[in-house]
mmCIF file of N, CA and C in Angstrom:
data_model
loop_
_atom_site.group_PDB
_atom_site.id
_atom_site.type_symbol
_atom_site.label_atom_id
_atom_site.label_comp_id
_atom_site.label_asym_id
_atom_site.label_seq_id
_atom_site.Cartn_x
_atom_site.Cartn_y
_atom_site.Cartn_z
ATOM 1 N N MET M 1 55.213 119.407 122.119
ATOM 2 C CA MET M 1 56.479 119.195 121.411
ATOM 3 C C MET M 1 56.822 117.715 121.541
ATOM 4 N N PRO M 2 57.306 117.085 120.425
ATOM 5 C CA PRO M 2 57.642 115.694 120.473
ATOM 6 C C PRO M 2 58.936 115.416 121.196
ATOM 7 N N TRP M 3 58.937 114.272 121.875
ATOM 8 C CA TRP M 3 60.163 113.802 122.568
ATOM 9 C C TRP M 3 61.223 113.412 121.530
ATOM 10 N N ARG M 4 60.839 112.786 120.443
ATOM 11 C CA ARG M 4 61.755 112.262 119.444
ATOM 12 C C ARG M 4 61.398 112.990 118.176
ATOM 13 N N PRO M 5 62.389 113.083 117.201
ATOM 14 C CA PRO M 5 62.114 113.728 115.941
ATOM 15 C C PRO M 5 61.071 113.003 115.137
ATOM 16 N N ARG M 6 60.368 113.646 114.333
ATOM 17 C CA ARG M 6 59.445 112.937 113.428
ATOM 18 C C ARG M 6 60.174 112.126 112.451
ATOM 19 N N ARG M 7 59.598 111.005 112.040
ATOM 20 C CA ARG M 7 60.152 110.058 111.058
ATOM 21 C C ARG M 7 59.578 110.218 109.625
ATOM 22 N N GLU M 8 59.064 111.407 109.419
ATOM 23 C CA GLU M 8 58.401 111.621 108.102
ATOM 24 C C GLU M 8 59.446 111.669 107.062
ATOM 25 N N PRO M 9 59.132 110.984 105.884
ATOM 26 C CA PRO M 9 60.070 110.939 104.811
ATOM 27 C C PRO M 9 60.272 112.394 104.183
ATOM 28 N N ILE M 10 61.413 112.611 103.702
ATOM 29 C CA ILE M 10 61.698 113.864 102.989
ATOM 30 C C ILE M 10 61.908 113.516 101.533
ATOM 31 N N PRO M 11 61.791 114.476 100.611
ATOM 32 C CA PRO M 11 62.120 114.187 99.255
ATOM 33 C C PRO M 11 63.526 113.710 99.010
ATOM 34 N N ALA M 12 63.707 112.702 98.139
ATOM 35 C CA ALA M 12 65.020 112.092 97.916
ATOM 36 C C ALA M 12 65.959 113.175 97.284
ATOM 37 N N ASP M 13 67.223 112.993 97.574
ATOM 38 C CA ASP M 13 68.276 113.712 96.979
ATOM 39 C C ASP M 13 68.762 112.997 95.750
ATOM 40 N N PRO M 14 68.465 113.512 94.483
ATOM 41 C CA PRO M 14 68.805 112.702 93.386
ATOM 42 C C PRO M 14 70.276 112.361 93.227
ATOM 43 N N ARG M 15 71.178 113.238 93.719
ATOM 44 C CA ARG M 15 72.594 112.850 93.583
ATOM 45 C C ARG M 15 72.986 111.767 94.558
ATOM 46 N N LEU M 16 72.394 111.805 95.724
ATOM 47 C CA LEU M 16 72.678 110.751 96.739
ATOM 48 C C LEU M 16 71.960 109.434 96.293
ATOM 49 N N GLU M 17 70.893 109.477 95.710
ATOM 50 C CA GLU M 17 70.156 108.256 95.357
ATOM 51 C C GLU M 17 70.971 107.360 94.398
ATOM 52 N N ARG M 18 71.881 107.995 93.626
ATOM 53 C CA ARG M 18 72.798 107.201 92.716
ATOM 54 C C ARG M 18 73.656 106.304 93.473
ATOM 55 N N PHE M 19 73.949 106.595 94.776
ATOM 56 C CA PHE M 19 74.889 105.794 95.554
ATOM 57 C C PHE M 19 74.183 104.999 96.606
ATOM 58 N N ARG M 20 72.826 105.015 96.626
ATOM 59 C CA ARG M 20 72.096 104.303 97.680
ATOM 60 C C ARG M 20 72.410 102.811 97.648
ATOM 61 N N HIS M 21 72.880 102.275 98.784
ATOM 62 C CA HIS M 21 73.231 100.904 98.868
ATOM 63 C C HIS M 21 74.244 100.393 97.912
ATOM 64 N N ARG M 22 75.097 101.215 97.419
ATOM 65 C CA ARG M 22 76.154 100.914 96.435
ATOM 66 C C ARG M 22 77.460 100.582 97.203
ATOM 67 N N VAL M 23 78.149 99.709 96.620
ATOM 68 C CA VAL M 23 79.468 99.357 97.082
ATOM 69 C C VAL M 23 80.508 99.815 96.019
ATOM 70 N N ALA M 24 81.665 100.336 96.492
ATOM 71 C CA ALA M 24 82.705 100.741 95.607
ATOM 72 C C ALA M 24 83.980 99.995 96.021
ATOM 73 N N ARG M 25 84.743 99.600 95.107
ATOM 74 C CA ARG M 25 86.090 99.057 95.465
ATOM 75 C C ARG M 25 86.950 100.335 95.634
ATOM 76 N N ILE M 26 87.846 100.213 96.720
ATOM 77 C CA ILE M 26 88.718 101.297 97.057
ATOM 78 C C ILE M 26 90.135 100.888 96.557
ATOM 79 N N TRP M 27 90.694 101.823 95.766
ATOM 80 C CA TRP M 27 92.085 101.614 95.240
ATOM 81 C C TRP M 27 93.077 102.664 95.778
ATOM 82 N N LEU M 28 94.279 102.222 95.993
ATOM 83 C CA LEU M 28 95.386 103.107 96.302
ATOM 84 C C LEU M 28 96.449 102.805 95.304
ATOM 85 N N ALA M 29 96.858 103.670 94.478
ATOM 86 C CA ALA M 29 97.726 103.459 93.258
ATOM 87 C C ALA M 29 97.042 102.392 92.469
ATOM 88 N N GLN M 30 97.748 101.231 92.234
ATOM 89 C CA GLN M 30 97.155 100.175 91.402
ATOM 90 C C GLN M 30 96.666 98.995 92.211
ATOM 91 N N ASP M 31 96.623 99.176 93.579
ATOM 92 C CA ASP M 31 96.185 98.099 94.493
ATOM 93 C C ASP M 31 94.838 98.274 95.027
ATOM 94 N N GLU M 32 94.017 97.269 94.930
ATOM 95 C CA GLU M 32 92.723 97.303 95.591
ATOM 96 C C GLU M 32 92.921 97.085 97.109
ATOM 97 N N VAL M 33 92.414 98.079 97.949
ATOM 98 C CA VAL M 33 92.796 98.094 99.310
ATOM 99 C C VAL M 33 91.506 97.845 100.264
ATOM 100 N N GLY M 34 90.308 97.879 99.610
ATOM 101 C CA GLY M 34 89.121 97.769 100.460
ATOM 102 C C GLY M 34 87.797 98.029 99.709
ATOM 103 N N LEU M 35 86.790 98.139 100.568
ATOM 104 C CA LEU M 35 85.403 98.383 100.083
ATOM 105 C C LEU M 35 84.747 99.416 100.848
ATOM 106 N N LEU M 36 83.801 100.124 100.232
ATOM 107 C CA LEU M 36 83.021 101.201 100.782
ATOM 108 C C LEU M 36 81.518 100.903 100.436
ATOM 109 N N LEU M 37 80.682 100.989 101.467
ATOM 110 C CA LEU M 37 79.203 100.777 101.328
ATOM 111 C C LEU M 37 78.540 102.076 101.728
ATOM 112 N N VAL M 38 77.659 102.647 100.974
ATOM 113 C CA VAL M 38 76.950 103.898 101.210
ATOM 114 C C VAL M 38 75.469 103.550 101.586
ATOM 115 N N LEU M 39 75.058 104.110 102.769
ATOM 116 C CA LEU M 39 73.627 103.953 103.116
ATOM 117 C C LEU M 39 73.114 105.395 103.368
ATOM 118 N N PRO M 40 72.277 105.944 102.595
ATOM 119 C CA PRO M 40 71.690 107.262 102.894
ATOM 120 C C PRO M 40 70.944 107.274 104.229
ATOM 121 N N GLU M 41 71.002 108.420 104.805
ATOM 122 C CA GLU M 41 70.382 108.579 106.193
ATOM 123 C C GLU M 41 69.805 110.030 106.175
ATOM 124 N N VAL M 42 68.666 110.172 106.980
ATOM 125 C CA VAL M 42 68.129 111.503 107.294
ATOM 126 C C VAL M 42 68.431 111.850 108.628
ATOM 127 N N TYR M 43 69.010 113.081 108.777
ATOM 128 C CA TYR M 43 69.438 113.575 110.114
ATOM 129 C C TYR M 43 68.536 114.711 110.514
ATOM 130 N N ARG M 44 68.215 114.720 111.782
ATOM 131 C CA ARG M 44 67.494 115.856 112.409
ATOM 132 C C ARG M 44 68.200 116.185 113.713
ATOM 133 N N THR M 45 68.252 117.434 114.020
ATOM 134 C CA THR M 45 68.919 117.829 115.230
ATOM 135 C C THR M 45 67.954 118.602 116.177
ATOM 136 N N GLN M 46 68.271 118.480 117.429
ATOM 137 C CA GLN M 46 67.446 119.144 118.476
ATOM 138 C C GLN M 46 67.747 120.590 118.427
ATOM 139 N N THR M 47 66.715 121.436 118.164
ATOM 140 C CA THR M 47 67.021 122.910 118.047
ATOM 141 C C THR M 47 66.512 123.654 119.314
ATOM 142 N N GLY M 48 65.897 122.981 120.217
ATOM 143 C CA GLY M 48 65.486 123.698 121.477
ATOM 144 C C GLY M 48 64.715 122.774 122.398
ATOM 145 N N GLY M 49 64.401 123.258 123.487
ATOM 146 C CA GLY M 49 63.634 122.522 124.466
ATOM 147 C C GLY M 49 64.475 121.680 125.372
ATOM 148 N N ALA M 50 63.778 121.072 126.310
ATOM 149 C CA ALA M 50 64.470 120.112 127.322
ATOM 150 C C ALA M 50 63.530 119.228 127.922
ATOM 151 N N LEU M 51 64.006 118.189 128.554
ATOM 152 C CA LEU M 51 63.175 117.262 129.213
ATOM 153 C C LEU M 51 62.005 116.722 128.342
ATOM 154 N N TRP M 52 60.804 117.019 128.705
ATOM 155 C CA TRP M 52 59.664 116.431 127.995
ATOM 156 C C TRP M 52 59.194 117.206 126.733
ATOM 157 N N TRP M 53 59.719 118.453 126.508
ATOM 158 C CA TRP M 53 59.374 119.094 125.309
ATOM 159 C C TRP M 53 60.611 119.445 124.542
ATOM 160 N N ARG M 54 60.657 119.171 123.216
ATOM 161 C CA ARG M 54 61.809 119.402 122.348
ATOM 162 C C ARG M 54 61.371 119.911 121.060
ATOM 163 N N ARG M 55 62.188 120.699 120.335
ATOM 164 C CA ARG M 55 61.986 121.096 118.998
ATOM 165 C C ARG M 55 63.068 120.449 118.128
ATOM 166 N N TRP M 56 62.685 120.101 116.954
ATOM 167 C CA TRP M 56 63.558 119.451 116.008
ATOM 168 C C TRP M 56 63.694 120.154 114.708
ATOM 169 N N SER M 57 64.819 120.051 114.037
ATOM 170 C CA SER M 57 64.987 120.656 112.723
ATOM 171 C C SER M 57 64.330 119.817 111.715
ATOM 172 N N GLU M 58 64.155 120.349 110.534
ATOM 173 C CA GLU M 58 63.653 119.636 109.402
ATOM 174 C C GLU M 58 64.729 118.564 109.032
ATOM 175 N N GLY M 59 64.327 117.440 108.477
ATOM 176 C CA GLY M 59 65.263 116.504 108.009
ATOM 177 C C GLY M 59 66.196 116.910 106.960
ATOM 178 N N ARG M 60 67.435 116.455 106.970
ATOM 179 C CA ARG M 60 68.374 116.735 105.935
ATOM 180 C C ARG M 60 69.203 115.474 105.614
ATOM 181 N N HIS M 61 69.552 115.321 104.387
ATOM 182 C CA HIS M 61 70.233 114.122 103.925
ATOM 183 C C HIS M 61 71.684 114.080 104.328
ATOM 184 N N GLY M 62 72.126 112.947 104.710
ATOM 185 C CA GLY M 62 73.500 112.612 105.040
ATOM 186 C C GLY M 62 73.700 111.180 104.553
ATOM 187 N N ALA M 63 74.793 110.504 104.973
ATOM 188 C CA ALA M 63 75.070 109.144 104.583
ATOM 189 C C ALA M 63 75.886 108.446 105.744
ATOM 190 N N LEU M 64 75.518 107.219 105.895
ATOM 191 C CA LEU M 64 76.325 106.299 106.687
ATOM 192 C C LEU M 64 77.306 105.576 105.780
ATOM 193 N N LEU M 65 78.593 105.486 106.174
ATOM 194 C CA LEU M 65 79.593 104.830 105.304
ATOM 195 C C LEU M 65 80.135 103.632 106.146
ATOM 196 N N PHE M 66 80.204 102.512 105.514
ATOM 197 C CA PHE M 66 80.801 101.330 106.094
ATOM 198 C C PHE M 66 82.003 100.968 105.255
ATOM 199 N N LEU M 67 83.186 100.829 105.880
ATOM 200 C CA LEU M 67 84.434 100.675 105.211
ATOM 201 C C LEU M 67 85.159 99.390 105.639
ATOM 202 N N SER M 68 85.804 98.755 104.713
ATOM 203 C CA SER M 68 86.677 97.684 105.060
ATOM 204 C C SER M 68 87.995 98.064 104.381
ATOM 205 N N LEU M 69 89.019 98.404 105.187
ATOM 206 C CA LEU M 69 90.381 98.727 104.643
ATOM 207 C C LEU M 69 91.413 97.930 105.388
ATOM 208 N N PRO M 70 91.445 96.631 105.141
ATOM 209 C CA PRO M 70 92.304 95.711 105.915
ATOM 210 C C PRO M 70 93.853 96.094 105.967
ATOM 211 N N GLN M 71 94.330 96.545 104.814
ATOM 212 C CA GLN M 71 95.767 96.893 104.697
ATOM 213 C C GLN M 71 96.142 98.092 105.614
ATOM 214 N N SER M 72 95.185 98.908 105.977
ATOM 215 C CA SER M 72 95.461 100.049 106.777
ATOM 216 C C SER M 72 95.159 99.775 108.276
ATOM 217 N N GLY M 73 94.945 98.530 108.620
ATOM 218 C CA GLY M 73 94.696 98.264 110.044
ATOM 219 C C GLY M 73 93.297 98.444 110.422
ATOM 220 N N LEU M 74 92.348 98.725 109.468
ATOM 221 C CA LEU M 74 90.931 98.892 109.698
ATOM 222 C C LEU M 74 90.121 97.807 108.954
ATOM 223 N N PRO M 75 90.048 96.639 109.522
ATOM 224 C CA PRO M 75 89.336 95.606 108.838
ATOM 225 C C PRO M 75 87.855 96.018 108.658
ATOM 226 N N PHE M 76 87.329 96.821 109.579
ATOM 227 C CA PHE M 76 85.968 97.337 109.468
ATOM 228 C C PHE M 76 85.850 98.532 110.320
ATOM 229 N N THR M 77 85.212 99.604 109.778
ATOM 230 C CA THR M 77 84.853 100.786 110.455
ATOM 231 C C THR M 77 83.655 101.446 109.850
ATOM 232 N N ASP M 78 83.040 102.317 110.534
ATOM 233 C CA ASP M 78 81.958 103.084 110.003
ATOM 234 C C ASP M 78 82.132 104.486 110.359
ATOM 235 N N THR M 79 81.569 105.370 109.530
ATOM 236 C CA THR M 79 81.559 106.819 109.757
ATOM 237 C C THR M 79 80.343 107.441 109.100
ATOM 238 N N PHE M 80 80.224 108.673 109.185
ATOM 239 C CA PHE M 80 79.035 109.298 108.465
ATOM 240 C C PHE M 80 79.482 110.548 107.779
ATOM 241 N N VAL M 81 78.691 110.932 106.802
ATOM 242 C CA VAL M 81 78.791 112.244 106.104
ATOM 243 C C VAL M 81 77.728 113.067 106.612
ATOM 244 N N ALA M 82 78.052 114.160 107.301
ATOM 245 C CA ALA M 82 77.105 115.052 107.839
ATOM 246 C C ALA M 82 76.433 115.824 106.676
ATOM 247 N N PRO M 83 75.179 116.317 106.852
ATOM 248 C CA PRO M 83 74.508 116.982 105.799
ATOM 249 C C PRO M 83 75.235 118.221 105.245
ATOM 250 N N ASP M 84 76.014 118.954 106.132
ATOM 251 C CA ASP M 84 76.753 120.093 105.621
ATOM 252 C C ASP M 84 77.914 119.693 104.738
ATOM 253 N N ASP M 85 78.375 118.444 104.856
ATOM 254 C CA ASP M 85 79.485 118.002 104.045
ATOM 255 C C ASP M 85 79.123 117.206 102.839
ATOM 256 N N LEU M 86 77.790 116.856 102.669
ATOM 257 C CA LEU M 86 77.341 115.917 101.617
ATOM 258 C C LEU M 86 77.669 116.345 100.250
ATOM 259 N N ALA M 87 77.463 117.615 99.871
ATOM 260 C CA ALA M 87 77.695 118.087 98.482
ATOM 261 C C ALA M 87 79.150 117.889 98.086
ATOM 262 N N ASP M 88 80.116 118.214 98.965
ATOM 263 C CA ASP M 88 81.519 118.031 98.615
ATOM 264 C C ASP M 88 81.821 116.489 98.429
ATOM 265 N N GLU M 89 81.234 115.665 99.304
ATOM 266 C CA GLU M 89 81.491 114.236 99.246
ATOM 267 C C GLU M 89 80.955 113.642 97.971
ATOM 268 N N LEU M 90 79.748 114.120 97.570
ATOM 269 C CA LEU M 90 79.124 113.645 96.334
ATOM 270 C C LEU M 90 79.973 114.057 95.134
ATOM 271 N N ASP M 91 80.535 115.281 95.154
ATOM 272 C CA ASP M 91 81.454 115.692 94.099
ATOM 273 C C ASP M 91 82.601 114.730 94.019
ATOM 274 N N ASP M 92 83.200 114.391 95.141
ATOM 275 C CA ASP M 92 84.302 113.440 95.075
ATOM 276 C C ASP M 92 83.920 112.096 94.586
ATOM 277 N N TRP M 93 82.703 111.494 95.057
ATOM 278 C CA TRP M 93 82.327 110.219 94.610
ATOM 279 C C TRP M 93 82.019 110.268 93.056
ATOM 280 N N ASP M 94 81.418 111.362 92.592
ATOM 281 C CA ASP M 94 81.183 111.486 91.092
ATOM 282 C C ASP M 94 82.459 111.452 90.345
ATOM 283 N N ALA M 95 83.522 111.918 90.952
ATOM 284 C CA ALA M 95 84.911 111.967 90.312
ATOM 285 C C ALA M 95 85.637 110.637 90.545
ATOM 286 N N GLY M 96 85.026 109.732 91.253
ATOM 287 C CA GLY M 96 85.695 108.525 91.554
ATOM 288 C C GLY M 96 86.735 108.599 92.683
ATOM 289 N N CYS M 97 86.572 109.548 93.581
ATOM 290 C CA CYS M 97 87.538 109.801 94.655
ATOM 291 C C CYS M 97 86.875 109.638 96.008
ATOM 292 N N PHE M 98 87.758 109.268 96.995
ATOM 293 C CA PHE M 98 87.290 109.161 98.406
ATOM 294 C C PHE M 98 88.433 109.599 99.258
ATOM 295 N N ARG M 99 88.104 110.529 100.137
ATOM 296 C CA ARG M 99 89.174 111.024 101.074
ATOM 297 C C ARG M 99 88.850 110.550 102.519
ATOM 298 N N PHE M 100 89.827 109.916 103.106
ATOM 299 C CA PHE M 100 89.653 109.324 104.448
ATOM 300 C C PHE M 100 90.921 109.309 105.248
ATOM 301 N N VAL M 101 90.896 109.963 106.394
ATOM 302 C CA VAL M 101 92.055 109.987 107.361
ATOM 303 C C VAL M 101 93.313 110.417 106.594
ATOM 304 N N GLY M 102 93.168 111.568 105.893
ATOM 305 C CA GLY M 102 94.346 112.164 105.310
ATOM 306 C C GLY M 102 94.918 111.483 104.034
ATOM 307 N N GLU M 103 94.188 110.492 103.531
ATOM 308 C CA GLU M 103 94.603 109.742 102.298
ATOM 309 C C GLU M 103 93.497 109.882 101.284
ATOM 310 N N THR M 104 93.900 109.985 99.999
ATOM 311 C CA THR M 104 92.987 110.057 98.934
ATOM 312 C C THR M 104 92.958 108.780 98.129
ATOM 313 N N TYR M 105 91.825 108.135 97.969
ATOM 314 C CA TYR M 105 91.746 106.851 97.374
ATOM 315 C C TYR M 105 90.901 107.036 96.073
ATOM 316 N N ALA M 106 91.063 106.096 95.143
ATOM 317 C CA ALA M 106 90.263 106.021 93.963
ATOM 318 C C ALA M 106 89.110 105.055 94.276
ATOM 319 N N LEU M 107 87.904 105.304 93.600
ATOM 320 C CA LEU M 107 86.822 104.454 93.762
ATOM 321 C C LEU M 107 86.360 103.851 92.475
ATOM 322 N N GLN M 108 85.938 102.589 92.444
ATOM 323 C CA GLN M 108 85.335 101.935 91.344
ATOM 324 C C GLN M 108 83.946 101.471 91.732
ATOM 325 N N TRP M 109 82.922 102.210 91.375
ATOM 326 C CA TRP M 109 81.533 101.888 91.747
ATOM 327 C C TRP M 109 81.061 100.641 91.044
ATOM 328 N N LEU M 110 80.354 99.762 91.841
ATOM 329 C CA LEU M 110 79.920 98.456 91.296
ATOM 330 C C LEU M 110 78.433 98.597 90.985
ATOM 331 N N GLY M 111 78.001 97.646 90.146
ATOM 332 C CA GLY M 111 76.563 97.546 89.887
ATOM 333 C C GLY M 111 75.734 97.040 91.027
ATOM 334 N N ASP M 112 74.450 96.956 90.803
ATOM 335 C CA ASP M 112 73.505 96.608 91.836
ATOM 336 C C ASP M 112 73.757 95.148 92.325
ATOM 337 N N HIS M 113 73.883 94.209 91.481
ATOM 338 C CA HIS M 113 74.050 92.855 91.790
ATOM 339 C C HIS M 113 75.372 92.673 92.653
ATOM 340 N N ASP M 114 76.426 93.185 92.205
ATOM 341 C CA ASP M 114 77.695 93.002 92.980
ATOM 342 C C ASP M 114 77.621 93.780 94.305
ATOM 343 N N SER M 115 76.987 94.914 94.272
ATOM 344 C CA SER M 115 76.874 95.763 95.524
ATOM 345 C C SER M 115 76.071 94.914 96.496
ATOM 346 N N ARG M 116 74.949 94.244 96.109
ATOM 347 C CA ARG M 116 74.167 93.489 97.059
ATOM 348 C C ARG M 116 75.010 92.309 97.649
ATOM 349 N N ARG M 117 75.709 91.648 96.752
ATOM 350 C CA ARG M 117 76.500 90.482 97.145
ATOM 351 C C ARG M 117 77.573 90.903 98.135
ATOM 352 N N LEU M 118 78.361 91.959 97.806
ATOM 353 C CA LEU M 118 79.428 92.369 98.732
ATOM 354 C C LEU M 118 78.964 92.976 99.995
ATOM 355 N N ALA M 119 77.830 93.625 99.958
ATOM 356 C CA ALA M 119 77.278 94.203 101.181
ATOM 357 C C ALA M 119 76.926 93.055 102.150
ATOM 358 N N SER M 120 76.422 91.986 101.627
ATOM 359 C CA SER M 120 76.117 90.837 102.467
ATOM 360 C C SER M 120 77.353 90.050 102.930
ATOM 361 N N GLU M 121 78.284 89.841 101.960
ATOM 362 C CA GLU M 121 79.494 89.078 102.340
ATOM 363 C C GLU M 121 80.477 89.787 103.235
ATOM 364 N N TRP M 122 80.678 91.068 102.993
ATOM 365 C CA TRP M 122 81.713 91.817 103.702
ATOM 366 C C TRP M 122 81.195 92.599 104.982
ATOM 367 N N PHE M 123 79.896 93.097 104.866
ATOM 368 C CA PHE M 123 79.409 93.917 105.898
ATOM 369 C C PHE M 123 78.214 93.289 106.616
ATOM 370 N N GLY M 124 77.708 92.138 106.163
ATOM 371 C CA GLY M 124 76.658 91.450 106.887
ATOM 372 C C GLY M 124 75.401 92.152 106.711
ATOM 373 N N MET M 125 75.202 92.921 105.677
ATOM 374 C CA MET M 125 73.963 93.745 105.421
ATOM 375 C C MET M 125 73.187 93.319 104.205
ATOM 376 N N GLU M 126 71.952 93.090 104.431
ATOM 377 C CA GLU M 126 71.074 92.848 103.259
ATOM 378 C C GLU M 126 70.543 94.162 102.813
ATOM 379 N N THR M 127 70.842 94.546 101.573
ATOM 380 C CA THR M 127 70.371 95.777 101.084
ATOM 381 C C THR M 127 69.067 95.645 100.347
ATOM 382 N N HIS M 128 68.452 96.723 99.860
ATOM 383 C CA HIS M 128 67.192 96.724 99.204
ATOM 384 C C HIS M 128 67.135 95.660 98.111
ATOM 385 N N ALA M 129 65.903 95.305 97.812
ATOM 386 C CA ALA M 129 65.648 94.367 96.778
ATOM 387 C C ALA M 129 65.614 94.913 95.375
ATOM 388 N N GLY M 130 65.114 96.167 95.253
ATOM 389 C CA GLY M 130 64.952 96.780 93.935
ATOM 390 C C GLY M 130 66.237 97.383 93.474
ATOM 391 N N PRO M 131 66.299 97.597 92.129
ATOM 392 C CA PRO M 131 67.497 98.209 91.570
ATOM 393 C C PRO M 131 67.626 99.715 91.899
ATOM 394 N N SER M 132 68.937 100.181 92.052
ATOM 395 C CA SER M 132 69.216 101.583 92.225
ATOM 396 C C SER M 132 69.195 102.221 90.872
ATOM 397 N N PRO M 133 69.067 103.570 90.822
ATOM 398 C CA PRO M 133 69.254 104.255 89.591
ATOM 399 C C PRO M 133 70.752 104.005 89.113
ATOM 400 N N PRO M 134 70.934 103.975 87.818
ATOM 401 C CA PRO M 134 72.262 103.579 87.307
ATOM 402 C C PRO M 134 73.362 104.539 87.726
ATOM 403 N N VAL M 135 74.461 103.958 88.030
ATOM 404 C CA VAL M 135 75.693 104.649 88.317
ATOM 405 C C VAL M 135 76.653 104.387 87.125
ATOM 406 N N SER M 136 77.561 105.350 86.845
ATOM 407 C CA SER M 136 78.368 105.119 85.671
ATOM 408 C C SER M 136 78.957 103.735 85.752
ATOM 409 N N PRO M 137 79.089 103.086 84.565
ATOM 410 C CA PRO M 137 79.511 101.721 84.506
ATOM 411 C C PRO M 137 80.907 101.529 85.195
ATOM 412 N N PRO M 138 81.124 100.365 85.848
ATOM 413 C CA PRO M 138 82.345 100.128 86.510
ATOM 414 C C PRO M 138 83.537 100.190 85.545
ATOM 415 N N ARG M 139 84.547 100.876 85.906
ATOM 416 C CA ARG M 139 85.782 100.975 85.084
ATOM 417 C C ARG M 139 86.941 100.617 86.002
ATOM 418 N N GLY M 140 88.080 100.624 85.420
ATOM 419 C CA GLY M 140 89.272 100.511 86.187
ATOM 420 C C GLY M 140 89.373 101.564 87.241
ATOM 421 N N PRO M 141 90.313 101.462 88.178
ATOM 422 C CA PRO M 141 90.465 102.461 89.235
ATOM 423 C C PRO M 141 90.728 103.868 88.687
ATOM 424 N N ALA M 142 90.106 104.825 89.324
ATOM 425 C CA ALA M 142 90.399 106.248 88.946
ATOM 426 C C ALA M 142 91.754 106.611 89.392
ATOM 427 N N ASN M 143 92.304 107.655 88.940
ATOM 428 C CA ASN M 143 93.590 108.181 89.304
ATOM 429 C C ASN M 143 93.458 109.109 90.525
ATOM 430 N N PRO M 144 93.923 108.704 91.705
ATOM 431 C CA PRO M 144 93.802 109.558 92.872
ATOM 432 C C PRO M 144 94.401 110.961 92.707
ATOM 433 N N ASP M 145 95.383 111.100 91.859
ATOM 434 C CA ASP M 145 96.013 112.353 91.553
ATOM 435 C C ASP M 145 95.092 113.307 90.961
ATOM 436 N N SER M 146 94.005 112.808 90.276
ATOM 437 C CA SER M 146 93.027 113.753 89.654
ATOM 438 C C SER M 146 91.963 114.292 90.669
ATOM 439 N N CYS M 147 92.027 113.820 91.823
ATOM 440 C CA CYS M 147 90.978 114.271 92.871
ATOM 441 C C CYS M 147 91.379 115.686 93.411
#
């Protein structure tokens, strides 16, 4: 039994791939209040064993989120979307919505070039070099009341 989970790749989640290394502008009413960066992640959990022998679950998709919400007192924070919550989160992102700490925000997803630039400038992360699959073209902020 392996001490650590296997690092074998699992098939990509097509819905999550749309948001791989993407940045979204976060809006509250008509004010831009921050940025969100999405990094897909594969999660595995220990299902049994102890000490030198362990059993691990199959990999499942989740996401790491990096946020900058300066007006809320959070200049930078990170969180994750657990695999069990991913489908609901993707539904919200597709609708241009983001729920965080009891607040509903509108999202404006940016293109690949702007996402790479802002990921570097705001989060200090160099994202992938290749283009992501297209996300709906950037528009004005969504209406949080529609979430």
